[in-house]
Coordinates of C-alpha atoms and ligand atoms in Angstrom, one line a residue:
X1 CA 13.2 3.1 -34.2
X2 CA 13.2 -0.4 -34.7
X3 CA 16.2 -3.0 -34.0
X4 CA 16.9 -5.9 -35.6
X5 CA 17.7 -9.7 -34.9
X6 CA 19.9 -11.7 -36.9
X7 CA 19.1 -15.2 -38.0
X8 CA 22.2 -16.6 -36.0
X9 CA 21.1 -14.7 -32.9
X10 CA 17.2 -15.8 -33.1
X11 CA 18.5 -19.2 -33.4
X12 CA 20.6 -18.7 -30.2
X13 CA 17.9 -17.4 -28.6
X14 CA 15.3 -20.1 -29.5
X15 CA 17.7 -22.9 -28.2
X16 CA 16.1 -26.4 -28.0
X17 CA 12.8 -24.9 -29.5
X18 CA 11.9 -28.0 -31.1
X19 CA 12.0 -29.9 -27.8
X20 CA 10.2 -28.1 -25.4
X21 CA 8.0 -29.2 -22.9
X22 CA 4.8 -29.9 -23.6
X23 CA 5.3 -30.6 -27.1
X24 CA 3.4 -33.9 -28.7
X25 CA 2.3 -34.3 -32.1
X26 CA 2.6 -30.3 -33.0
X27 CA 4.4 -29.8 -36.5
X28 CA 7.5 -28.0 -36.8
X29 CA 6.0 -24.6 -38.0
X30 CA 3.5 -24.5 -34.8
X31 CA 6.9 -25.5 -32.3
X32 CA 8.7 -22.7 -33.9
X33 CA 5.5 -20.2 -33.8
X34 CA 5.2 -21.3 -30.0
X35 CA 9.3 -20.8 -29.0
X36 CA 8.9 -17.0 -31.0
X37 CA 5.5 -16.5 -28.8
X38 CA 7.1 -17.7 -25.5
X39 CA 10.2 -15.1 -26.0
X40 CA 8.0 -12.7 -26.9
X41 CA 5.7 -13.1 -23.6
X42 CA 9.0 -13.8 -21.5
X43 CA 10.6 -10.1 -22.8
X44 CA 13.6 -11.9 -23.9
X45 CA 12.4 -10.8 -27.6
X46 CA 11.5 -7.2 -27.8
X47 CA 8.6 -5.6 -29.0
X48 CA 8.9 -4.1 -32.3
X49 CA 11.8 -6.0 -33.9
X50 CA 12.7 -6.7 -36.8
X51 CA 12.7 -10.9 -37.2
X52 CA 14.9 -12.4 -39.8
X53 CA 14.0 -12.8 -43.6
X54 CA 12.4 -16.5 -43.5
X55 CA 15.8 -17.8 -45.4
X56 CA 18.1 -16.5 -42.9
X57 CA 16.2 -18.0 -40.3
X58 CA 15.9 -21.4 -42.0
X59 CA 19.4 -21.6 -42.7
X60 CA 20.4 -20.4 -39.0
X61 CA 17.8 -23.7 -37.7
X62 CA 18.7 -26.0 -40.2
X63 CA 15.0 -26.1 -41.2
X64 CA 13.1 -25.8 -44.5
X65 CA 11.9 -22.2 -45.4
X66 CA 8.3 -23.4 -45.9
X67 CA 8.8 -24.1 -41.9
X68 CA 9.6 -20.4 -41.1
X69 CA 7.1 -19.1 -43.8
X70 CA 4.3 -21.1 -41.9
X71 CA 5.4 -20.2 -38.4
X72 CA 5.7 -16.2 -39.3
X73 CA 2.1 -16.7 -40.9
X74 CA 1.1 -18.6 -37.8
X75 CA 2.7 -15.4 -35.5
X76 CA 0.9 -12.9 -37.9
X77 CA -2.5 -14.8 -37.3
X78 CA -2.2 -14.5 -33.6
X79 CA -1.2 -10.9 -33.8
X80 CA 2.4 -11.6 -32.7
X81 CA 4.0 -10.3 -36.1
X82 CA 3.0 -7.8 -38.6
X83 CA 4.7 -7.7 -42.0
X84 CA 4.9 -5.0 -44.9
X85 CA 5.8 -6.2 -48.5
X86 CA 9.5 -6.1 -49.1
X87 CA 9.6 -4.2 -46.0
X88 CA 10.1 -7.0 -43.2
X89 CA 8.4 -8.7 -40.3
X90 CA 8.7 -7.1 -37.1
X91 CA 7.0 -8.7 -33.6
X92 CA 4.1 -7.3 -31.7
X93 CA 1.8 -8.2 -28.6
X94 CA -2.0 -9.0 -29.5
X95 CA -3.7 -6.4 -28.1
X96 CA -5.4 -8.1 -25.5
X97 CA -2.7 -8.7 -23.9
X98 CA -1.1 -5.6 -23.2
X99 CA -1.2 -4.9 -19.4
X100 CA -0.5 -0.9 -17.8
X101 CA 2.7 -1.5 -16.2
X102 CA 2.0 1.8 -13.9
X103 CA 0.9 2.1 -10.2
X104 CA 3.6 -0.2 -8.7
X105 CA 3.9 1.0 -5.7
X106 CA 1.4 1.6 -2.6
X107 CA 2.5 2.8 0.8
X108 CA 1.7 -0.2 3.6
X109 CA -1.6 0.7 5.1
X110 CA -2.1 -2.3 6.6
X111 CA -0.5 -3.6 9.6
X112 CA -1.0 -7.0 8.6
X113 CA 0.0 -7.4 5.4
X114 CA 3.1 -8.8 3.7
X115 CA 5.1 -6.3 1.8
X116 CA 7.0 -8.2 -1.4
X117 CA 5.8 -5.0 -3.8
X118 CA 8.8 -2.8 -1.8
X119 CA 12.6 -4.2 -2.3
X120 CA 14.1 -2.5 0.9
X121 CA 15.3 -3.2 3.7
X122 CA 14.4 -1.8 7.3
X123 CA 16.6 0.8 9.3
X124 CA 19.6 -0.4 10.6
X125 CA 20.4 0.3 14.1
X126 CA 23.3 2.4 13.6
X127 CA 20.6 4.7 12.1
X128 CA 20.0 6.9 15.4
X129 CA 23.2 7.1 16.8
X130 CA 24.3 8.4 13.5
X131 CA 21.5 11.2 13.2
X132 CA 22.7 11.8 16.9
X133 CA 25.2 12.2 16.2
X134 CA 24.5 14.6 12.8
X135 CA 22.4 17.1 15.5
X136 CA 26.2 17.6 17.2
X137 CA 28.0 18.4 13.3
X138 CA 24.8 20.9 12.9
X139 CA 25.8 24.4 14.5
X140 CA 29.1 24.3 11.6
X141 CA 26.4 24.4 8.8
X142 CA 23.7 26.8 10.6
X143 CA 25.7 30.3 10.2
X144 CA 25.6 29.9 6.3
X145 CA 22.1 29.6 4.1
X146 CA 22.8 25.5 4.4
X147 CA 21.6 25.5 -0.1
X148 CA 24.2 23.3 -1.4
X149 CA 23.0 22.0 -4.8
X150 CA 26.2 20.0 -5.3
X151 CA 25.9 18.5 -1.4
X152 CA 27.9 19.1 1.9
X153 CA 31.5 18.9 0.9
X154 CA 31.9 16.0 3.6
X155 CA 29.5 14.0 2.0
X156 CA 31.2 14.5 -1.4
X157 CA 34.6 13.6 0.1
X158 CA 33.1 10.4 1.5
X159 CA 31.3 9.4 -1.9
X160 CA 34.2 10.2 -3.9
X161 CA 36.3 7.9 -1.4
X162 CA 34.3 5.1 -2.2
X163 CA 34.7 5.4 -5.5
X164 CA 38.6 5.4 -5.6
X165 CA 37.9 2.7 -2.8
X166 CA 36.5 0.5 -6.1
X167 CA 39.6 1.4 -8.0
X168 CA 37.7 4.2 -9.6
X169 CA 40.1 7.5 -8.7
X170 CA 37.0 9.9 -8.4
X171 CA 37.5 13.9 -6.6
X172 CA 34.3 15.4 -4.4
X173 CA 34.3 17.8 -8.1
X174 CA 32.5 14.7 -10.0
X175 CA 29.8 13.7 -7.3
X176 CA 26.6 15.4 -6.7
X177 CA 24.7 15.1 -3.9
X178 CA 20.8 14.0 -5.1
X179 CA 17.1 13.5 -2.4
X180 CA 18.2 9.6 -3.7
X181 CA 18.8 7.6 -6.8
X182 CA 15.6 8.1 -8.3
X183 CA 15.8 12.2 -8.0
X184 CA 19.7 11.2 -10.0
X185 CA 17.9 9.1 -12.3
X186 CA 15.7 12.6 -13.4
X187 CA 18.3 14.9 -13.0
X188 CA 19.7 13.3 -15.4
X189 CA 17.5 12.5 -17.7
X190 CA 16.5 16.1 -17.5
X191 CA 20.2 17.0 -18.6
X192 CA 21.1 14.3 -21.2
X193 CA 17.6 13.7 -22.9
X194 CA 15.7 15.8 -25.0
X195 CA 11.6 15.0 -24.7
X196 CA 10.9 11.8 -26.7
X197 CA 14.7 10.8 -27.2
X198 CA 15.6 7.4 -27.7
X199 CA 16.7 4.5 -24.5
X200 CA 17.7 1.7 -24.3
X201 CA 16.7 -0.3 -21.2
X202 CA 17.0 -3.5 -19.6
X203 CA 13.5 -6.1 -19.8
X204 CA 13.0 -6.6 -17.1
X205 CA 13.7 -3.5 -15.4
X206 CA 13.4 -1.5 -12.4
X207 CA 9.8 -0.1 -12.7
X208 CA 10.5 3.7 -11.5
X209 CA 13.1 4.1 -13.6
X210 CA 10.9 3.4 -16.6
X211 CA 8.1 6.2 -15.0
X212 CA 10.6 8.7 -15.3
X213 CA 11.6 8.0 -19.1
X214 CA 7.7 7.9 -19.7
X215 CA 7.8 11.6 -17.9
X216 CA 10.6 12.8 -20.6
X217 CA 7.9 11.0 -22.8
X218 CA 11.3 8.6 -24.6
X219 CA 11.1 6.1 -27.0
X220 CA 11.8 2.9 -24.9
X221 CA 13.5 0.2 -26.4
X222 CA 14.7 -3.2 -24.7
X223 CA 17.3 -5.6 -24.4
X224 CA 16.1 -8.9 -22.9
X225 CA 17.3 -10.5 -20.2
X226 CA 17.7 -14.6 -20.0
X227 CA 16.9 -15.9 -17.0
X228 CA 19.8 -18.5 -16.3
X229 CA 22.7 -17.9 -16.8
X230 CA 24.8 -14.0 -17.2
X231 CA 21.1 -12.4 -18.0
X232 CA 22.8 -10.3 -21.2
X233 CA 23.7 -11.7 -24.4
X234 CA 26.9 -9.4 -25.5
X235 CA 26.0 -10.2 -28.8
X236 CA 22.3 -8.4 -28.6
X237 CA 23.1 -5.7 -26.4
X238 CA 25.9 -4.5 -28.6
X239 CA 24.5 -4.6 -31.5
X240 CA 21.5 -3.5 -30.0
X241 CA 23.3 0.0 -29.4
X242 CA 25.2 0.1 -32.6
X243 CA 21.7 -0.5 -34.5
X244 CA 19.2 1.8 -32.1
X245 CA 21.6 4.1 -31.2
X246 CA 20.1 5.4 -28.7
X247 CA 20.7 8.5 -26.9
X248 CA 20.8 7.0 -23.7
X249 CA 21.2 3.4 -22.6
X250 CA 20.4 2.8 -18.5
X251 CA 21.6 -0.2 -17.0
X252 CA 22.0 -1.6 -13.9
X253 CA 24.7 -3.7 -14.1
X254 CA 24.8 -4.6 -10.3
X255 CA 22.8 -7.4 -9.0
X256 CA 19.8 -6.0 -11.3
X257 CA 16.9 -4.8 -10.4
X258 CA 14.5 -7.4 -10.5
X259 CA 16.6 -10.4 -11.9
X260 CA 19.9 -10.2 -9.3
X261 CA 22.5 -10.5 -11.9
X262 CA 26.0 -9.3 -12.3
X263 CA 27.3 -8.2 -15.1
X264 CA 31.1 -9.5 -16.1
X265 CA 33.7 -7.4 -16.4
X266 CA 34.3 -8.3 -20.0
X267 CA 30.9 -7.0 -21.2
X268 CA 31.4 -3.8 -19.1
X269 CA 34.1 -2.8 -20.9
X270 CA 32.9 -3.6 -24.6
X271 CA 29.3 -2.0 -23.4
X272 CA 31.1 1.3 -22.7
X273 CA 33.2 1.3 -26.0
X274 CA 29.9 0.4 -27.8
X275 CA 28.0 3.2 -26.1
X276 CA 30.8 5.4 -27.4
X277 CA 30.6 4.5 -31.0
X278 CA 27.2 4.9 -31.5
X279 CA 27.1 8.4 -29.3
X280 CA 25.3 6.8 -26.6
X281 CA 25.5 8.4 -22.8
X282 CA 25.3 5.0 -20.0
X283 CA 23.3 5.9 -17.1
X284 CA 24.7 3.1 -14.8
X285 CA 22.7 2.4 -11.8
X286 CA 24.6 1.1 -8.9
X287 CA 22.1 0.5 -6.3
X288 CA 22.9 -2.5 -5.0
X289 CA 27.1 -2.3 -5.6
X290 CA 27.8 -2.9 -1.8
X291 CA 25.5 -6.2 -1.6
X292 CA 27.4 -8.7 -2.9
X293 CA 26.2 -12.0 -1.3
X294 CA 28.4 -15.4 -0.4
X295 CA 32.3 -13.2 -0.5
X296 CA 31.0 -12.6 -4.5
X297 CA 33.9 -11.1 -6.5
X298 CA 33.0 -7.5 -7.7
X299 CA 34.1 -6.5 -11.3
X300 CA 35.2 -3.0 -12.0
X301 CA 32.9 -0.4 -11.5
X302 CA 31.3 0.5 -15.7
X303 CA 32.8 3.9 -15.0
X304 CA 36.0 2.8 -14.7
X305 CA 36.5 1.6 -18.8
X306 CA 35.0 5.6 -19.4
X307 CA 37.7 7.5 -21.1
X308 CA 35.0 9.8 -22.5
X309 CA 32.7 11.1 -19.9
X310 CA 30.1 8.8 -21.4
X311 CA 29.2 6.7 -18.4
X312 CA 27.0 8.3 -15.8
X313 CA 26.9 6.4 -12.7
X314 CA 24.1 6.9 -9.8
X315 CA 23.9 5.4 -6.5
X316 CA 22.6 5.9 -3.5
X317 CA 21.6 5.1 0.8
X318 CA 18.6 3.2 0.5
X319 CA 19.9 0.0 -0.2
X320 CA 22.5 -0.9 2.2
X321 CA 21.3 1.7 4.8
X322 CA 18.1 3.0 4.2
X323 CA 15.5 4.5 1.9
X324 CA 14.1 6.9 4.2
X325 CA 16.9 8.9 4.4
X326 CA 16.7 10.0 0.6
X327 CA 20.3 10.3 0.2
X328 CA 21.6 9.4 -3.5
X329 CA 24.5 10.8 -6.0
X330 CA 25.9 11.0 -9.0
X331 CA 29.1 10.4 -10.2
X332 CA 30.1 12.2 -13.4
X333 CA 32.5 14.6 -15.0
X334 CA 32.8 18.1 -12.8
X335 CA 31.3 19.8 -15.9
X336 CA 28.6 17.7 -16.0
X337 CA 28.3 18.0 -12.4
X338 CA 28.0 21.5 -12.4
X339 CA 25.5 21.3 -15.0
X340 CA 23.0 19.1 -13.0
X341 CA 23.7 21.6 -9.8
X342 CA 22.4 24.2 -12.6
X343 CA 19.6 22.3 -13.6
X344 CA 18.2 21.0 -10.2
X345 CA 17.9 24.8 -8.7
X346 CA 15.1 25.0 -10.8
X347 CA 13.5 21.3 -9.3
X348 CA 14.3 21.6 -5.5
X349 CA 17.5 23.9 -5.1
X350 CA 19.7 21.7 -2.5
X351 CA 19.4 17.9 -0.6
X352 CA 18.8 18.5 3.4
X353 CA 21.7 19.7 5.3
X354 CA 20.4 17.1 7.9
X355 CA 20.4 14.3 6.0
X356 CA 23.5 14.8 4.4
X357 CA 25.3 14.6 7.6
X358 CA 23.2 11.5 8.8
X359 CA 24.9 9.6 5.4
X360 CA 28.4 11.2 6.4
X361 CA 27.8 9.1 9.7
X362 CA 26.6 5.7 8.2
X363 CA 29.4 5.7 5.5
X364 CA 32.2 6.7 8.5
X365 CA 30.9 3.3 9.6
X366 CA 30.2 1.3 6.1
X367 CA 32.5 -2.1 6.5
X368 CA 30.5 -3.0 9.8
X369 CA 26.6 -1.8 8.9
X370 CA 27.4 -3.3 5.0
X371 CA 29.0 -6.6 6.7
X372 CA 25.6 -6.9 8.5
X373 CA 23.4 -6.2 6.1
X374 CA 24.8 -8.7 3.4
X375 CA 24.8 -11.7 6.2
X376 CA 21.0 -10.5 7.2
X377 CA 20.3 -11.1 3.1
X378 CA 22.2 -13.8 2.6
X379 CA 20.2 -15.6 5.2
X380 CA 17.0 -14.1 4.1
X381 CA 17.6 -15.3 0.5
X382 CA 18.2 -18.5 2.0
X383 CA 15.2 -18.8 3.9
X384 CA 13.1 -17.4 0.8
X385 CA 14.9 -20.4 -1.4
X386 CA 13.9 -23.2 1.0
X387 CA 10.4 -21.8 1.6
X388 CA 9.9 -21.7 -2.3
X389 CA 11.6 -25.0 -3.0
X390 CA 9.4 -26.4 -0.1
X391 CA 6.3 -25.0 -1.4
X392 CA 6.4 -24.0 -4.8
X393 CA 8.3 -26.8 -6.1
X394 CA 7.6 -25.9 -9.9
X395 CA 8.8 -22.6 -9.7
X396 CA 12.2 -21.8 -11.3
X397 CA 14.6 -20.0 -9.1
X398 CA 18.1 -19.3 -9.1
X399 CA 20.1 -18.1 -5.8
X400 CA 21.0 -14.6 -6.9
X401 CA 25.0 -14.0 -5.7
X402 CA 23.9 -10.6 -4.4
X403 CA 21.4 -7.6 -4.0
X404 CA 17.8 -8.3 -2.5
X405 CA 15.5 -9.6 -4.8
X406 CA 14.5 -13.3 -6.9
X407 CA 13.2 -13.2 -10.3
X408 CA 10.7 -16.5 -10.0
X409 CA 9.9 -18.2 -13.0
X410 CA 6.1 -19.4 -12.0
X411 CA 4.6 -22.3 -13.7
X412 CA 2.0 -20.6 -16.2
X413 CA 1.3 -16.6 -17.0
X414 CA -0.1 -16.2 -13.9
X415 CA 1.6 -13.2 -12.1
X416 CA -0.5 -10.8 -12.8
X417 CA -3.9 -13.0 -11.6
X418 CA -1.3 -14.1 -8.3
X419 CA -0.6 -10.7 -7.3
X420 CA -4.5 -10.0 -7.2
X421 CA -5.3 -13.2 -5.4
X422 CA -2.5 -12.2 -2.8
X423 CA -3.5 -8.8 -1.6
X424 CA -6.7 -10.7 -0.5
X425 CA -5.1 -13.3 1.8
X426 CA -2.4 -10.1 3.0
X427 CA 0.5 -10.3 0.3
X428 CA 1.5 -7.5 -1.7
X429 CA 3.4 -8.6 -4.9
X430 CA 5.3 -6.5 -7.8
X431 CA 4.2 -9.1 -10.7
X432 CA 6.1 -9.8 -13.6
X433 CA 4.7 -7.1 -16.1
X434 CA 5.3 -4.4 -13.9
X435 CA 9.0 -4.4 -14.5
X436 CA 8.5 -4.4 -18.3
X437 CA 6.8 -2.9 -21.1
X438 CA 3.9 -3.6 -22.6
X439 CA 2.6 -6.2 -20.4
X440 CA 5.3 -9.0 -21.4
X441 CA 6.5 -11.1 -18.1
X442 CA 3.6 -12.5 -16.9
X443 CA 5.0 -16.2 -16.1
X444 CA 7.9 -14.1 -13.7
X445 CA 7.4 -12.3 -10.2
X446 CA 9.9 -10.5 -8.6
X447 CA 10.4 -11.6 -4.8
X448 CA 12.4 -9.6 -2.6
X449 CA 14.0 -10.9 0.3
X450 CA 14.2 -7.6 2.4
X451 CA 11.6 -8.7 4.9
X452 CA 12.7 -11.1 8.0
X453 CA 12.7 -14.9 7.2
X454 CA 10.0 -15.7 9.5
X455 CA 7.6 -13.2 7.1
X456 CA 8.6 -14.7 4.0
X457 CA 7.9 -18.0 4.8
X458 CA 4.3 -16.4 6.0
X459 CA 4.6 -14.9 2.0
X460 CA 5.3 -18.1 0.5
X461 CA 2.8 -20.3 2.3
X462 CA -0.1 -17.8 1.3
X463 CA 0.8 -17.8 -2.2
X464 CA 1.1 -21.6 -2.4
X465 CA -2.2 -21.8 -1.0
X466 CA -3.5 -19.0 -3.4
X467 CA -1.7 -20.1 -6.5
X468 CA -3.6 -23.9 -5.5
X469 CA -7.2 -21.7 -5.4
X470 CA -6.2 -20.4 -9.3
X471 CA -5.9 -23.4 -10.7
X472 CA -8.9 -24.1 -8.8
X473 CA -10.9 -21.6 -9.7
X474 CA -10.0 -21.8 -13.4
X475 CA -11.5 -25.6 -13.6
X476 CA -14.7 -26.3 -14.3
X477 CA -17.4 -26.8 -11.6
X478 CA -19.7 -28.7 -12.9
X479 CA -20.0 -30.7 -16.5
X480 CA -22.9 -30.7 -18.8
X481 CA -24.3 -34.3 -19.5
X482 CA -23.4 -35.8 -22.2
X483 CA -25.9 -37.2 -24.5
X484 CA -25.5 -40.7 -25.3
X485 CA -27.8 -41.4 -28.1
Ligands
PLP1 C1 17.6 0.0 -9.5 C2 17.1 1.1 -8.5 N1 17.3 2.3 -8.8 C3 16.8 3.3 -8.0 C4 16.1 3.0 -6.9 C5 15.5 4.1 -6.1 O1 16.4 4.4 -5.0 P1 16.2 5.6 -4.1 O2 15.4 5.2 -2.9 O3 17.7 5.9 -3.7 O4 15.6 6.8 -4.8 C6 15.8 1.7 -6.6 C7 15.0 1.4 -5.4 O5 14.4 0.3 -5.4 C8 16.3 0.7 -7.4 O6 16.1 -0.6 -7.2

């Protein structure tokens, strides 16, 4: 299951790879096996691609083959390239390099440390009156068994109402009730995914969702994400389906989980009629759909360019109310529907009746709890941005236009080493490989701005001090004498 790159798009991809920083005297093969190394490390360029033949990729840089045959003999030195005889070039990590992305997440233990591994917000108030509130609704559920493996019918009502609400006309038949986004996420894999079929996914991603494809044990493949600008190249991630094609692509399209962007409506609707051509099901996570930051525009919900029950959205509570409820959904045909209600009496039968009513209350209330939560981010963000600019000056950020978290770019391949230094001075961190595969992403870290301002300015002023002792640490103490004879 490989994919391949075109000359055109490696070239796009490379950019000014002939000027970057830091180059001197370094011949044009070594730039060019540098730029391919830096994409690699970055997870722009997947693992396991097929590069261009060396013409194509001359001709694409304006650059003599000999260039491209040193640099890919340069790559396959370092072990960032291996090549078969008439077969192709296809790009690899050394293996030194690879780093587990597992064991993101550890519950907070200590009372005084700084919590940047968990991208969620606290309760908000309207959380009790609301379970109140749910304790009243109670006695109409408690003369029946209260297992409902499709969800209260008032919670399916207010989902679905949401939906049309985003010019999506959706009936309480096509949502299921899920114990959150993440139990969706499985469900659904369970349904649409035999073990070891093929994904596509995001890099970077949201960690848990790639611990549940490694449970269905699938073939993971990636489409990169750029920093600046829209974060998906159309041109890869189509073609990326029509090459792979995948059984399943998941996306979160959303204010992305880790990197904050949005993806335009344009590419929504040619993703979807992609997906369809190549016989690909979208699993379309919209987690952070009602955090849109500074009055951003929303585009259509993926869903809504679906004439083909091929898009599967999932959603959830946690992120504009809160996790601890463990309220989440699924939006999908009714068929499919029932078919996940069939499939999740064998996992954990029904979501609690409780619960369900608690999320009935927050939603009655949405426009005021969401209104507060996004000007509570907004200025969180905001706070995060002048802290980092303040203290981390060489960092690269960008203000994400909604959801919760920054994707930093850090100022070496560090992220890993920084979240180690951190949890010593009281600052838990999600580094850069963790939202990635095979331990790619080390010069990013994922910073969440969930926590109050006054905390992550704490954050950031323990970092900046730790990220100083790194640099420290790696110089040398002491020099040997030199020997002047
Ligand atoms: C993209 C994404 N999907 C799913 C989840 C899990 O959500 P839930 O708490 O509803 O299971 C999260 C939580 O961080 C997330 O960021």
């Amino acid at each position: 299951m490989t994919s391949q790159v075109r000359g055109a798009q490696l070239a796009r991809l490379l950019g000014q790879w002939h000027a970057l920083p830091g180059r001197r005297r370094s011949p044009d093969y070594a730039a060019l096996a540098a730029a391919v190394r830096g994409l690699l490390a970055d997870g722009r360029l997947a693992l396991g691609v097929r590069l261009p033949a060396e013409r194509e990729l001359a001709e694409a840089l304006r650059v003599s083959r000999t260039t491209v045959t040193a640099a890919y003999r340069q790559l396959r030195e370092t072990g960032h390239l291996a090549s078969r005889r008439g077969a192709g070039s296809w790009t690899m990590l050394p293996g030194t390099h690879r780093v587990a992305s597992t064991g993101l997440w550890t519950p907070l233990d200590d009372r005084d440390m700084i919590d940047l591994g968990v991208a969620a917000l606290a309760a908000p108030p309207q959380l009790v009156p609301a379970a109140r509130a749910a304790t009243e609704d109670l006695p109409r559920y408690l003369g029946g068994a209260g297992y409902h493996p499709t969800g209260i019918i008032e919670l399916r009502d207010a989902v679905a109402r949401s939906y049309t609400d985003r010019g999506l006309p959706t009936s309480a038949e096509q949502i299921m009730v899920t114990s959150g986004t993440q139990h969706a996420l499985d469900l659904v894999l369970r349904l649409a995914l035999a073990p070891g079929g093929s994904v596509l996914v995001e890099s970077p991603t949201y960690p848990n969702a790639l611990a549940a494809l490694a449970a269905r044990r699938a073939r993971v493949s990636t489409h990169g994400l750029s920093t600046d600008g829209v974060g998906w190249d159309p041109d890869l991630l189509l073609g990326s389906l029509r090459q792979i094609r995948p059984k399943l692509a998941y996306l979160i399209p959303d204010f992305q989980n880790p990197t904050g962007h949005l993806m335009p409506a344009e590419l929504r609707e040619k993703a979807v009629a992609a997906a369809h051509a190549a016989g690909t099901d979208l699993v379309v996570d919209e987690s952070f759909v009602d955090l849109p930051l500074d009055a951003t525009p929303m585009p259509p919900p993926v869903a809504a360019y679906d004439r083909h029950s091929r898009v599967i959205s999932i959603g959830g509570m946690s992120k504009p109310y809160w996790g601890g409820l463990r309220i989440g959904w699924v939006r999908a045909s009714a068929p499919q529907v029932q078919r996940l209600a069939a499939a999740r009496v064998g996992v954990d039968m029904a979501s609690p009746v409780l619960d369900q009513l608690v999320a009935v209350h927050l939603l009655a209330d949405a426009p005021a709890i969401v209104e507060a939560r996004r000007a509570q981010l907004a200025a969180q963000r905001d706070a995060l941005l002048a802290a980092l600019a303040a203290r981390l000056p060489d960092w690269r950020v960008t203000s994400p236009s909604g959801g919760v978290t920054l994707w930093a770019e850090l100022d070496g391949p560090i992220s890993s080493a920084l979240a180690r230094s951190a949890e010593d001075v009281g600052v838990r961190l999600a580094p850069g490989p963790r939202f990635g595969l095979d331990g790619t992403l080390e010069r990013f870290l994922r910073l969440p701005f969930t926590l109050p301002a006054a905390d992550l300015e704490e954050a950031v002023g323990r970092l900046a001090a730790v990220r100083y002792d790194l640099d420290r640490s790696a110089r040398r103490q002491w020099r040997e004498a030199t020997v002047i004879a």
